[in-house]
Coordinates of N, CA and C in Angstrom, one line a residue:
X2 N 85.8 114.3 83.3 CA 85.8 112.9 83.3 C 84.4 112.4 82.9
X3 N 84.3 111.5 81.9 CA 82.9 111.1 81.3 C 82.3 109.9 82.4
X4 N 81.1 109.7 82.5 CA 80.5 109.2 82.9 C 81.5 107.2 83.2
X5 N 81.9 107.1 81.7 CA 82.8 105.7 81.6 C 83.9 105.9 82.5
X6 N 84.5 107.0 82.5 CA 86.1 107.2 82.8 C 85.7 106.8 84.6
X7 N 84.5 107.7 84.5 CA 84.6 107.8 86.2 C 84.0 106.3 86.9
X8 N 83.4 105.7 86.3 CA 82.9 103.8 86.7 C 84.3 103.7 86.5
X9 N 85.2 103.3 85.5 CA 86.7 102.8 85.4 C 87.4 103.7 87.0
X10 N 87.5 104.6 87.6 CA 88.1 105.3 88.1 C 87.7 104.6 89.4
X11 N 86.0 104.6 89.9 CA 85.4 103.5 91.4 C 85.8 102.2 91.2
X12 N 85.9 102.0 90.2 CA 86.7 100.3 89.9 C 87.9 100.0 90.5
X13 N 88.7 101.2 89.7 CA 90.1 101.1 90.7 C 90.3 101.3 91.7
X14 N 89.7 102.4 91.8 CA 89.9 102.6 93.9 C 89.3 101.6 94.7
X15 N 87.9 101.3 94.1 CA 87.5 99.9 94.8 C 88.3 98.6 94.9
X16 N 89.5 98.7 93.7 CA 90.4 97.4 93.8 C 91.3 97.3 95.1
X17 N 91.9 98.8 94.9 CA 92.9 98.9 96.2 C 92.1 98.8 97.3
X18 N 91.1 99.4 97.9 CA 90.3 98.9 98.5 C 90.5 97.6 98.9
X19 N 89.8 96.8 98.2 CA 89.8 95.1 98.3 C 90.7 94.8 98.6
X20 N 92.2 94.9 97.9 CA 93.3 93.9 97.7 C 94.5 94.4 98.2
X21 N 94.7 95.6 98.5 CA 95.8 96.2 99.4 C 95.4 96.0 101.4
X22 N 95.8 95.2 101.8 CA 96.0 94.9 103.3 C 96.3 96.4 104.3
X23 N 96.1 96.9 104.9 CA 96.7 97.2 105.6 C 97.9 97.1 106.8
X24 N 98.1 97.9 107.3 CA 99.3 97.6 108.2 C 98.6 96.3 109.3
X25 N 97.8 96.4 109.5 CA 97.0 95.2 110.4 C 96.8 94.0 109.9
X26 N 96.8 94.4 108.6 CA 96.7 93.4 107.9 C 95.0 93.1 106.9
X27 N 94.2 93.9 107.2 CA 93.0 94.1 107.1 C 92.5 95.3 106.2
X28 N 91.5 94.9 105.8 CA 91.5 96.1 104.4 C 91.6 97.6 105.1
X29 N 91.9 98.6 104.0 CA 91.8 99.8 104.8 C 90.2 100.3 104.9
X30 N 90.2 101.3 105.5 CA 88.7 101.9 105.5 C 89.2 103.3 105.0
X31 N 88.0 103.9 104.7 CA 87.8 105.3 104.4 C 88.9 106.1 105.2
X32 N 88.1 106.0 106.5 CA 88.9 106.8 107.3 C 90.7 106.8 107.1
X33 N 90.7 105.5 107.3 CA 92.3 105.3 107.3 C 92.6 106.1 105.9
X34 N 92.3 105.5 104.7 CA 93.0 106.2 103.7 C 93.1 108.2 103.7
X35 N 91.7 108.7 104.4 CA 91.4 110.0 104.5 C 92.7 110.3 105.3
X36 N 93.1 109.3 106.3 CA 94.5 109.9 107.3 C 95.5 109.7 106.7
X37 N 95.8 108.8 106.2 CA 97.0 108.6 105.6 C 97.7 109.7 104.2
X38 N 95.9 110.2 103.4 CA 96.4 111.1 102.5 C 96.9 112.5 103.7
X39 N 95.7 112.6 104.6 CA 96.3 114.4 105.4 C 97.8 113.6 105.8
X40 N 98.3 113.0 106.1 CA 99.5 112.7 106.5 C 100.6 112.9 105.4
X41 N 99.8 112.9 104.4 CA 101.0 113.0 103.2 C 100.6 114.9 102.8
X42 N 99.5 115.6 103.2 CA 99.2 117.0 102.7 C 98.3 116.8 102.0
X43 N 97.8 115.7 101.8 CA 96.5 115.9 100.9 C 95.2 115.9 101.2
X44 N 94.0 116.6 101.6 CA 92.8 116.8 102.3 C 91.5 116.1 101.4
X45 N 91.1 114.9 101.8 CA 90.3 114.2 101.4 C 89.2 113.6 102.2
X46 N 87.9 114.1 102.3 CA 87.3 113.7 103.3 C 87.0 112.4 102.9
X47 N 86.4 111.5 104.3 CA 85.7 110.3 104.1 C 84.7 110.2 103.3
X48 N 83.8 110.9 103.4 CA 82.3 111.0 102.7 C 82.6 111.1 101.0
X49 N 83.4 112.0 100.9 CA 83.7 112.2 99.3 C 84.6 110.8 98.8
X50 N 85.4 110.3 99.8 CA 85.6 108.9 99.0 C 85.2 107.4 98.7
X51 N 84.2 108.0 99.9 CA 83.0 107.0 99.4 C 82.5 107.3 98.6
X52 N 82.2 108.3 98.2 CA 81.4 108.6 97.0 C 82.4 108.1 95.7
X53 N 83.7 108.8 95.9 CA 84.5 108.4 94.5 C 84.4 106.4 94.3
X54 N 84.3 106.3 95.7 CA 85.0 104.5 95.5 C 83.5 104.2 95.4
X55 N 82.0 104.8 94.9 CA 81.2 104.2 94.9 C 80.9 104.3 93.4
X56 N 81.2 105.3 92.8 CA 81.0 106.0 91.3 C 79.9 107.6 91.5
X57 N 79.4 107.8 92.6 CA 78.7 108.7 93.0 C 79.6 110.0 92.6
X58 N 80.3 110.0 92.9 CA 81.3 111.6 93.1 C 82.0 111.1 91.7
X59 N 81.9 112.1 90.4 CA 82.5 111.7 88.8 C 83.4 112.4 88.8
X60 N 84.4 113.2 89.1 CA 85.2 114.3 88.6 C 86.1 114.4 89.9
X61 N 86.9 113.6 90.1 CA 88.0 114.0 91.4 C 89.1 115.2 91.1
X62 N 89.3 116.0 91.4 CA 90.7 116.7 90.7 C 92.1 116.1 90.7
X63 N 92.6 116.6 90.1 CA 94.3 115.7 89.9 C 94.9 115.4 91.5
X64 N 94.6 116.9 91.7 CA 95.3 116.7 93.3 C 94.7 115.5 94.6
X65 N 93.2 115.6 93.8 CA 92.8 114.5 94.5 C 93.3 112.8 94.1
X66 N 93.1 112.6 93.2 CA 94.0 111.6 92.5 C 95.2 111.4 93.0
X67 N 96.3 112.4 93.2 CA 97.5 112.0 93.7 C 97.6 111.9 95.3
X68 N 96.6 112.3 95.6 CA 96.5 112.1 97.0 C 96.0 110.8 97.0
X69 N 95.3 110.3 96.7 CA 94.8 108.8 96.6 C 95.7 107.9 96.4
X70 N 96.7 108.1 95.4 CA 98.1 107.3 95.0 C 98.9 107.5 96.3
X71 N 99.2 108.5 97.1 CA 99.9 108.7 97.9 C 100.0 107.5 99.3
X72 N 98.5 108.1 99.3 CA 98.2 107.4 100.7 C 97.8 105.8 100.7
X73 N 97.6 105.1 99.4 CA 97.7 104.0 98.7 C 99.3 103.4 98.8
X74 N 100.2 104.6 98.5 CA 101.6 103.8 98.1 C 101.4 103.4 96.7
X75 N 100.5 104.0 95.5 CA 100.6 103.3 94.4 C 101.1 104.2 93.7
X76 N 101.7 104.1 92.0 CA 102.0 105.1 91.2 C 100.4 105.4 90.6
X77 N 100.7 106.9 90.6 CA 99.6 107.7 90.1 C 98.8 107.0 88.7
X78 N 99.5 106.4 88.0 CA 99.2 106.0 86.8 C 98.3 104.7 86.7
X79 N 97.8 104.2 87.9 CA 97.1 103.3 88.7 C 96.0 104.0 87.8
X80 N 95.8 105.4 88.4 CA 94.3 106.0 88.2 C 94.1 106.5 86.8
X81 N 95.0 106.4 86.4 CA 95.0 107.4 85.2 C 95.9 106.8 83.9
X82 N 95.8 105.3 83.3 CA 96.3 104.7 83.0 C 95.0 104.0 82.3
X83 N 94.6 103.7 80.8 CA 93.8 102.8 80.5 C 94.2 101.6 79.8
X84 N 93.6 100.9 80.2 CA 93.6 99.4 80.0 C 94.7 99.3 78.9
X85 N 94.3 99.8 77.4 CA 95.1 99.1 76.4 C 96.4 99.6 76.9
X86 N 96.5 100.6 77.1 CA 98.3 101.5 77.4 C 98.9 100.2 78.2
X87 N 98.1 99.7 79.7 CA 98.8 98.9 80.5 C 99.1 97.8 79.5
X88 N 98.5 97.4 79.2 CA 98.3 96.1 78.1 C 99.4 96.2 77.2
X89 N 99.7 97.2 76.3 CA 100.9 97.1 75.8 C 102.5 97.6 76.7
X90 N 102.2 98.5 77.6 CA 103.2 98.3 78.4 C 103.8 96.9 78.9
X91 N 103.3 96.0 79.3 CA 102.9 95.1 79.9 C 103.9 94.3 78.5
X92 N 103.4 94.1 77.5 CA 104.0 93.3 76.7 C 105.3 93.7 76.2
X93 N 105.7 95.1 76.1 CA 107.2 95.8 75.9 C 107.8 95.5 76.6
X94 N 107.6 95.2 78.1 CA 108.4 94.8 79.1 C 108.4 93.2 79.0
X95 N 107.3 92.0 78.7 CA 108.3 91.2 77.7 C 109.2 90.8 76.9
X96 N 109.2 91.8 75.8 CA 110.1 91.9 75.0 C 110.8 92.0 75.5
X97 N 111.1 92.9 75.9 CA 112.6 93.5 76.7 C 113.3 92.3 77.7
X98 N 112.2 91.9 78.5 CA 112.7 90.4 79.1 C 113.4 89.4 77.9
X99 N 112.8 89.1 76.7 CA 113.3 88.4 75.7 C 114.2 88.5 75.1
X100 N 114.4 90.1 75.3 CA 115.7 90.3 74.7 C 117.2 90.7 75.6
X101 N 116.7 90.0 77.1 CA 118.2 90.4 77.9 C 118.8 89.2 78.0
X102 N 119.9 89.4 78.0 CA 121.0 88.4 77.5 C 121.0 87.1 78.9
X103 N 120.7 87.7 80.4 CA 120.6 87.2 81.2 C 120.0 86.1 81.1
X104 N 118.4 86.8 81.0 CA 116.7 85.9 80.9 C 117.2 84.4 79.6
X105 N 118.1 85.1 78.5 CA 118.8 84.0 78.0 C 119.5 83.2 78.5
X106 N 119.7 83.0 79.1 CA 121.2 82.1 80.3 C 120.5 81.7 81.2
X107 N 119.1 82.1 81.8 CA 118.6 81.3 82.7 C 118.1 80.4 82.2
X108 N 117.6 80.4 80.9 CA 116.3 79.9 80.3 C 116.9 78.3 79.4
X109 N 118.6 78.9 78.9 CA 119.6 77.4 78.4 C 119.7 76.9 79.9
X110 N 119.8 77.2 80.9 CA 120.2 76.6 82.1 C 119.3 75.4 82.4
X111 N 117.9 76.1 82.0 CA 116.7 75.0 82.7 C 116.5 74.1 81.2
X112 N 116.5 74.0 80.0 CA 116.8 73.6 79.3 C 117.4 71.9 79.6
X113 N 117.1 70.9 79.2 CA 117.4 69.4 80.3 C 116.8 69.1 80.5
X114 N 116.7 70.4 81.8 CA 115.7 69.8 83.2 C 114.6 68.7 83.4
X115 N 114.0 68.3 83.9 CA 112.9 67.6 84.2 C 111.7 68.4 84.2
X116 N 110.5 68.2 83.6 CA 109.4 68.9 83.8 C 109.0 69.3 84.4
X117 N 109.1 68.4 85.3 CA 108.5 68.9 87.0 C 109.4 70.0 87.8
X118 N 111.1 70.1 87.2 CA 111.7 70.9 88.1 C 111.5 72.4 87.1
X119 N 111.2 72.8 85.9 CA 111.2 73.2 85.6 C 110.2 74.0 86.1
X120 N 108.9 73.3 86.4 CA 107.4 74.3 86.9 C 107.6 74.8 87.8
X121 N 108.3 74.2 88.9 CA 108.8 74.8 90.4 C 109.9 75.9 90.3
X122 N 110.3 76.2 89.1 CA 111.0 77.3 88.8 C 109.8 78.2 88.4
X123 N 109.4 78.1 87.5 CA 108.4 78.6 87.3 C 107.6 79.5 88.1
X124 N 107.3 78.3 88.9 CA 106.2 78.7 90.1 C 107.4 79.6 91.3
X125 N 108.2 79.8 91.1 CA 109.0 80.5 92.1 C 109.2 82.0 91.3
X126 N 109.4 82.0 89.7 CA 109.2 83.2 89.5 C 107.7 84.0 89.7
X127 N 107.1 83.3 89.3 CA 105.9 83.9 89.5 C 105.8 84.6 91.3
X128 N 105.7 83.9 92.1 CA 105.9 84.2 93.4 C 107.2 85.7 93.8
X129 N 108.1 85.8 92.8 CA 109.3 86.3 92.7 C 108.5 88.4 92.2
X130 N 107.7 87.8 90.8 CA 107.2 88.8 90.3 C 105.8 89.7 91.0
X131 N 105.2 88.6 92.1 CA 104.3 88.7 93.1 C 104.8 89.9 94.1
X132 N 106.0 89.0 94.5 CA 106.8 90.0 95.7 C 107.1 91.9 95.1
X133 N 107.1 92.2 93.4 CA 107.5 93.0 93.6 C 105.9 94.0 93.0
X134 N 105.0 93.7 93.4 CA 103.9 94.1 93.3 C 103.4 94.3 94.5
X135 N 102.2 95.4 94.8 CA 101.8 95.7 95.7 C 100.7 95.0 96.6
X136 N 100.5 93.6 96.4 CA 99.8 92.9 97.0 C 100.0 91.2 97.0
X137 N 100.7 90.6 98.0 CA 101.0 89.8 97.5 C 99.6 88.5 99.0
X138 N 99.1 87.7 97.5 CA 97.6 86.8 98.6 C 98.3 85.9 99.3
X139 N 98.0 86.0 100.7 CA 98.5 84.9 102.0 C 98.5 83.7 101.4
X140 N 97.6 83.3 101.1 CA 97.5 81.8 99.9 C 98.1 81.3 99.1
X141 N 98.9 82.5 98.5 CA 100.1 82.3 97.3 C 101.2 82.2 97.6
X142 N 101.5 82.4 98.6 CA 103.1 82.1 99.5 C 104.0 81.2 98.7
X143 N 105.2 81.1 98.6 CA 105.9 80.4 98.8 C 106.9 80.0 99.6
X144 N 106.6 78.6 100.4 CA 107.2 77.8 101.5 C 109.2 77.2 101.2
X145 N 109.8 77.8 101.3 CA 111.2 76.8 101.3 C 111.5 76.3 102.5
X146 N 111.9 75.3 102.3 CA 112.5 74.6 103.2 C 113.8 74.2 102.9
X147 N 114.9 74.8 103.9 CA 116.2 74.4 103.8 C 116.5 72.8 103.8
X148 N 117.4 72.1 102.9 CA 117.6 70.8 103.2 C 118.6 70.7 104.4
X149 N 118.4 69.6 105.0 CA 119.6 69.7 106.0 C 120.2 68.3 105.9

């Protein structure tokens, strides 16, 4: 792993870090992730993941990597995935949205609409696409209220 690969690599672990909650609700710590991987079979001390999540420690092994996805809950490809690949992934799965016959029949439906009811669709998919990702911000909720 080159010097670049491994900054890109404390970036990401640093993200999960940051942005994945724990069961408490509160970021995880070292330790926690160190237990959660031996829980899955994978042996990762604390000290070395600080080092990885600092850019100190350059060269994790694979096994350590998938131990890291494990005890994360993320797909391996988190770590091992570069920007442009996601980037066009990311846009094929557009397409493919564009081209399902469904996403067509929602899309004549709203079609009419009022502009304002349209955003609030909008704004509910987004919230929709939120849910099926691995972190979704307390802040971004979305509130319904049943009419009665």
């Amino acid at each position: 792993m080159s010097d670049g690969e491994a900054g890109v690599f404390a970036l990401r672990l640093d993200e999960l870090f940051r942005s994945l909650p724990g069961p408490d609700g509160r970021p995880y710590s070292a330790k926690t992730i160190a237990q959660r991987a031996a829980d899955r079979g994978y042996r990762i001390g604390e000290s070395y993941l600080s080092q990885l999540r600092s850019g100190k420690a350059k060269s994790p092994s694979f096994r350590t990597v998938e131990g890291l996805a494990a005890a994360f809950d993320v797909d391996i490809r988190h770590f091992l995935t570069d920007d442009a690949e996601r980037r066009t992934r990311a846009e094929i799965e557009r397409f493919r949205a564009m081209a399902d016959p469904e996403v067509h029949r929602v899309a004549q439906r709203l079609a009419g609409l009022p502009r304002e009811t349209v955003a609030v669709v909008d704004d509910l998919v987004d919230v929709l696409h939120r849910r099926r990702e691995p972190v979704i911000a307390a802040d971004q909720g979305l509130h319904l209220v049943a009419d009665t």
